[in-house]
């Protein structure tokens, strides 16, 4: 049911978005370039100051640039520090139940404690 | 007693020295890379060049004296609070584990963890500053709850040895910690 294939409804949405974005762009150009006196003579007196036609794109670009740095910083802040127990275990591992070992069956999936993993990796002499 | 050369996580040379005091007492000392003369000269030159540039701009000779003071005091603070000379781990079976960091100025900072609180000494992997590093840590347990890990104490934080050195330290610690299971438990 959730395939990315083209559908008639999707074509209509796409065309509506295309027309809407062209209309919005033309409106923005008119607001930015047409002199205020001409707009007043047409009766459009309550449009925002033309200052914002330059300020908003500038704000947007700076916000995108800061967003990259902010995302990087948020990632670094959410990494667990080296002395936290989250690097060893979590709630699901603490509450897991040990299933009984059956002959000839695939063992159940579970979290192996770190002490056991260490012993297996680092202790046996080659 | 033996001493072997290894590398830290960033590639600097470090040395591990193992001493066995008795069958149940071992000390492992990791010596961190020394303060390099070239990095010290580079930092000093950078500060003095910046101060000379400021002096040329504002014609105030106090800037130069201030730069000299800043360099001296900065070096003293760095040696006393930041630069670690060696870190040691003293494992005494049935008593506890002592972790010592010695700074370059001679200051020593020690932590002792009694054996009742020690669950295990393991090598853990974690993400640290865009890298995944191996580090040795002591898992602490609550004496009342032997199944859970209450705290993690990372060791050798400033020398950051690589896996080969950590495996040697791990094996030495495990030999002593295994004696806990066979020895009679104190009530």
CSV table of N, CA, C and O in Angstrom, one decimal, chain B residues 108-149:
chain,number,residue,atom,x,y,z
B,108,UNK,N,49.7,14.7,43.5
B,108,UNK,CA,49.2,13.4,43.3
B,108,UNK,C,47.7,13.4,43.8
B,108,UNK,O,47.4,13.9,44.8
B,109,UNK,N,46.9,12.7,43.0
B,109,UNK,CA,45.5,12.7,43.4
B,109,UNK,C,45.1,11.2,43.4
B,109,UNK,O,45.3,10.5,42.4
B,110,UNK,N,44.5,10.7,44.5
B,110,UNK,CA,44.4,9.3,44.7
B,110,UNK,C,42.9,9.0,45.0
B,110,UNK,O,42.2,9.8,45.7
B,111,UNK,N,42.5,7.9,44.5
B,111,UNK,CA,41.1,7.4,44.9
B,111,UNK,C,41.2,5.9,45.3
B,111,UNK,O,41.9,5.2,44.6
B,112,UNK,N,40.6,5.5,46.3
B,112,UNK,CA,40.6,4.1,46.8
B,112,UNK,C,39.2,3.6,46.7
B,112,UNK,O,38.2,4.2,47.2
B,113,UNK,N,39.1,2.4,46.1
B,113,UNK,CA,37.8,1.7,46.0
B,113,UNK,C,37.9,0.4,46.7
B,113,UNK,O,38.8,-0.4,46.4
B,114,UNK,N,37.1,0.1,47.7
B,114,UNK,CA,37.2,-1.2,48.5
B,114,UNK,C,36.6,-2.3,47.7
B,114,UNK,O,35.8,-2.1,46.8
B,115,UNK,N,37.2,-3.5,47.9
B,115,UNK,CA,36.9,-4.7,47.1
B,115,UNK,C,35.4,-5.0,47.2
B,115,UNK,O,34.9,-5.6,46.2
B,116,UNK,N,34.7,-4.7,48.3
B,116,UNK,CA,33.3,-5.0,48.3
B,116,UNK,C,32.5,-4.3,47.3
B,116,UNK,O,31.4,-4.7,46.9
B,117,UNK,N,33.0,-3.1,46.9
B,117,UNK,CA,32.3,-2.3,45.9
B,117,UNK,C,32.6,-2.6,44.5
B,117,UNK,O,32.0,-2.2,43.5
B,118,UNK,N,33.7,-3.4,44.3
B,118,UNK,CA,34.2,-3.6,42.9
B,118,UNK,C,33.5,-4.8,42.4
B,118,UNK,O,33.6,-5.9,42.9
B,119,UNK,N,32.8,-4.6,41.2
B,119,UNK,CA,32.2,-5.8,40.6
B,119,UNK,C,33.1,-6.4,39.6
B,119,UNK,O,33.3,-7.6,39.6
B,120,UNK,N,33.8,-5.6,38.8
B,120,UNK,CA,34.7,-6.2,37.8
B,120,UNK,C,35.5,-5.0,37.2
B,120,UNK,O,35.1,-3.9,37.3
B,121,UNK,N,36.6,-5.4,36.5
B,121,UNK,CA,37.4,-4.5,35.8
B,121,UNK,C,37.3,-4.9,34.3
B,121,UNK,O,37.7,-6.0,34.0
B,122,UNK,N,36.7,-4.1,33.5
B,122,UNK,CA,36.5,-4.5,32.1
B,122,UNK,C,37.1,-3.5,31.1
B,122,UNK,O,37.3,-2.3,31.5
B,123,UNK,N,37.2,-3.9,29.9
B,123,UNK,CA,37.6,-3.0,28.8
B,123,UNK,C,36.3,-2.7,28.0
B,123,UNK,O,35.6,-3.5,27.5
B,124,UNK,N,35.9,-1.4,28.0
B,124,UNK,CA,34.7,-1.0,27.4
B,124,UNK,C,35.0,-0.1,26.2
B,124,UNK,O,36.0,0.5,26.1
B,125,UNK,N,34.0,-0.1,25.2
B,125,UNK,CA,34.2,0.7,24.1
B,125,UNK,C,33.2,1.8,24.1
B,125,UNK,O,32.0,1.5,24.4
B,126,UNK,N,33.5,3.0,23.8
B,126,UNK,CA,32.5,4.1,23.9
B,126,UNK,C,32.9,5.2,22.9
B,126,UNK,O,34.1,5.2,22.4
B,127,UNK,N,32.0,6.0,22.5
B,127,UNK,CA,32.2,7.1,21.6
B,127,UNK,C,32.8,8.3,22.4
B,127,UNK,O,32.2,8.7,23.4
B,128,UNK,N,33.9,8.8,21.9
B,128,UNK,CA,34.5,9.9,22.6
B,128,UNK,C,35.1,10.9,21.6
B,128,UNK,O,36.0,10.5,20.9
B,129,UNK,N,34.4,12.0,21.4
B,129,UNK,CA,34.9,13.1,20.5
B,129,UNK,C,35.1,12.6,19.1
B,129,UNK,O,36.2,12.6,18.6
B,130,UNK,N,34.1,12.1,18.5
B,130,UNK,CA,34.1,11.6,17.1
B,130,UNK,C,35.0,10.4,16.9
B,130,UNK,O,35.4,10.1,15.7
B,131,UNK,N,35.4,9.7,17.9
B,131,UNK,CA,36.1,8.4,17.8
B,131,UNK,C,35.5,7.4,18.7
B,131,UNK,O,34.9,7.7,19.7
B,132,UNK,N,35.7,6.1,18.3
B,132,UNK,CA,35.3,5.1,19.3
B,132,UNK,C,36.6,4.6,19.9
B,132,UNK,O,37.5,4.2,19.2
B,133,UNK,N,36.7,4.7,21.2
B,133,UNK,CA,38.0,4.2,21.9
B,133,UNK,C,37.7,3.1,22.8
B,133,UNK,O,36.6,2.9,23.3
B,134,UNK,N,38.7,2.3,23.1
B,134,UNK,CA,38.7,1.3,24.1
B,134,UNK,C,39.2,2.0,25.4
B,134,UNK,O,40.2,2.7,25.3
B,135,UNK,N,38.6,1.7,26.5
B,135,UNK,CA,39.1,2.2,27.7
B,135,UNK,C,38.8,1.2,28.9
B,135,UNK,O,37.8,0.5,28.8
B,136,UNK,N,39.7,1.2,29.8
B,136,UNK,CA,39.6,0.3,30.9
B,136,UNK,C,38.7,1.0,32.0
B,136,UNK,O,38.9,2.2,32.2
B,137,UNK,N,37.8,0.3,32.6
B,137,UNK,CA,37.0,0.9,33.6
B,137,UNK,C,36.7,-0.1,34.7
B,137,UNK,O,36.7,-1.3,34.5
B,138,UNK,N,36.4,0.4,35.9
B,138,UNK,CA,36.0,-0.4,37.1
B,138,UNK,C,34.5,-0.3,37.2
B,138,UNK,O,34.0,0.8,37.2
B,139,UNK,N,33.8,-1.5,37.2
B,139,UNK,CA,32.4,-1.5,37.4
B,139,UNK,C,32.2,-1.6,38.9
B,139,UNK,O,32.6,-2.5,39.6
B,140,UNK,N,31.4,-0.6,39.5
B,140,UNK,CA,31.1,-0.7,40.9
B,140,UNK,C,29.7,-1.3,41.1
B,140,UNK,O,28.8,-1.1,40.3
B,141,UNK,N,29.6,-2.0,42.2
B,141,UNK,CA,28.2,-2.5,42.6
B,141,UNK,C,27.9,-2.0,43.9
B,141,UNK,O,28.7,-1.7,44.8
B,142,UNK,N,26.6,-2.0,44.2
B,142,UNK,CA,26.0,-1.8,45.5
B,142,UNK,C,26.2,-3.1,46.3
B,142,UNK,O,25.9,-4.1,45.8
B,143,UNK,N,26.8,-3.0,47.5
B,143,UNK,CA,26.9,-4.3,48.2
B,143,UNK,C,25.6,-5.0,48.4
B,143,UNK,O,25.6,-6.2,48.5
B,144,UNK,N,24.5,-4.3,48.4
B,144,UNK,CA,23.2,-5.0,48.6
B,144,UNK,C,22.7,-5.5,47.3
B,144,UNK,O,21.8,-6.4,47.4
B,145,UNK,N,23.2,-5.1,46.2
B,145,UNK,CA,22.6,-5.6,44.9
B,145,UNK,C,23.7,-6.0,44.0
B,145,UNK,O,24.2,-5.3,43.2
B,146,UNK,N,24.2,-7.3,44.1
B,146,UNK,CA,25.4,-7.7,43.4
B,146,UNK,C,25.1,-7.9,41.9
B,146,UNK,O,26.1,-8.1,41.2
B,147,UNK,N,23.9,-7.8,41.4
B,147,UNK,CA,23.6,-8.0,40.0
B,147,UNK,C,23.8,-6.8,39.2
B,147,UNK,O,24.1,-6.8,38.1
B,148,UNK,N,23.5,-5.6,39.8
B,148,UNK,CA,23.5,-4.4,39.0
B,148,UNK,C,24.8,-3.6,39.1
B,148,UNK,O,25.6,-3.7,40.0
B,149,UNK,N,25.0,-2.8,38.1
B,149,UNK,CA,26.2,-1.9,38.0
B,149,UNK,C,25.8,-0.5,38.5
B,149,UNK,O,24.9,0.1,37.9
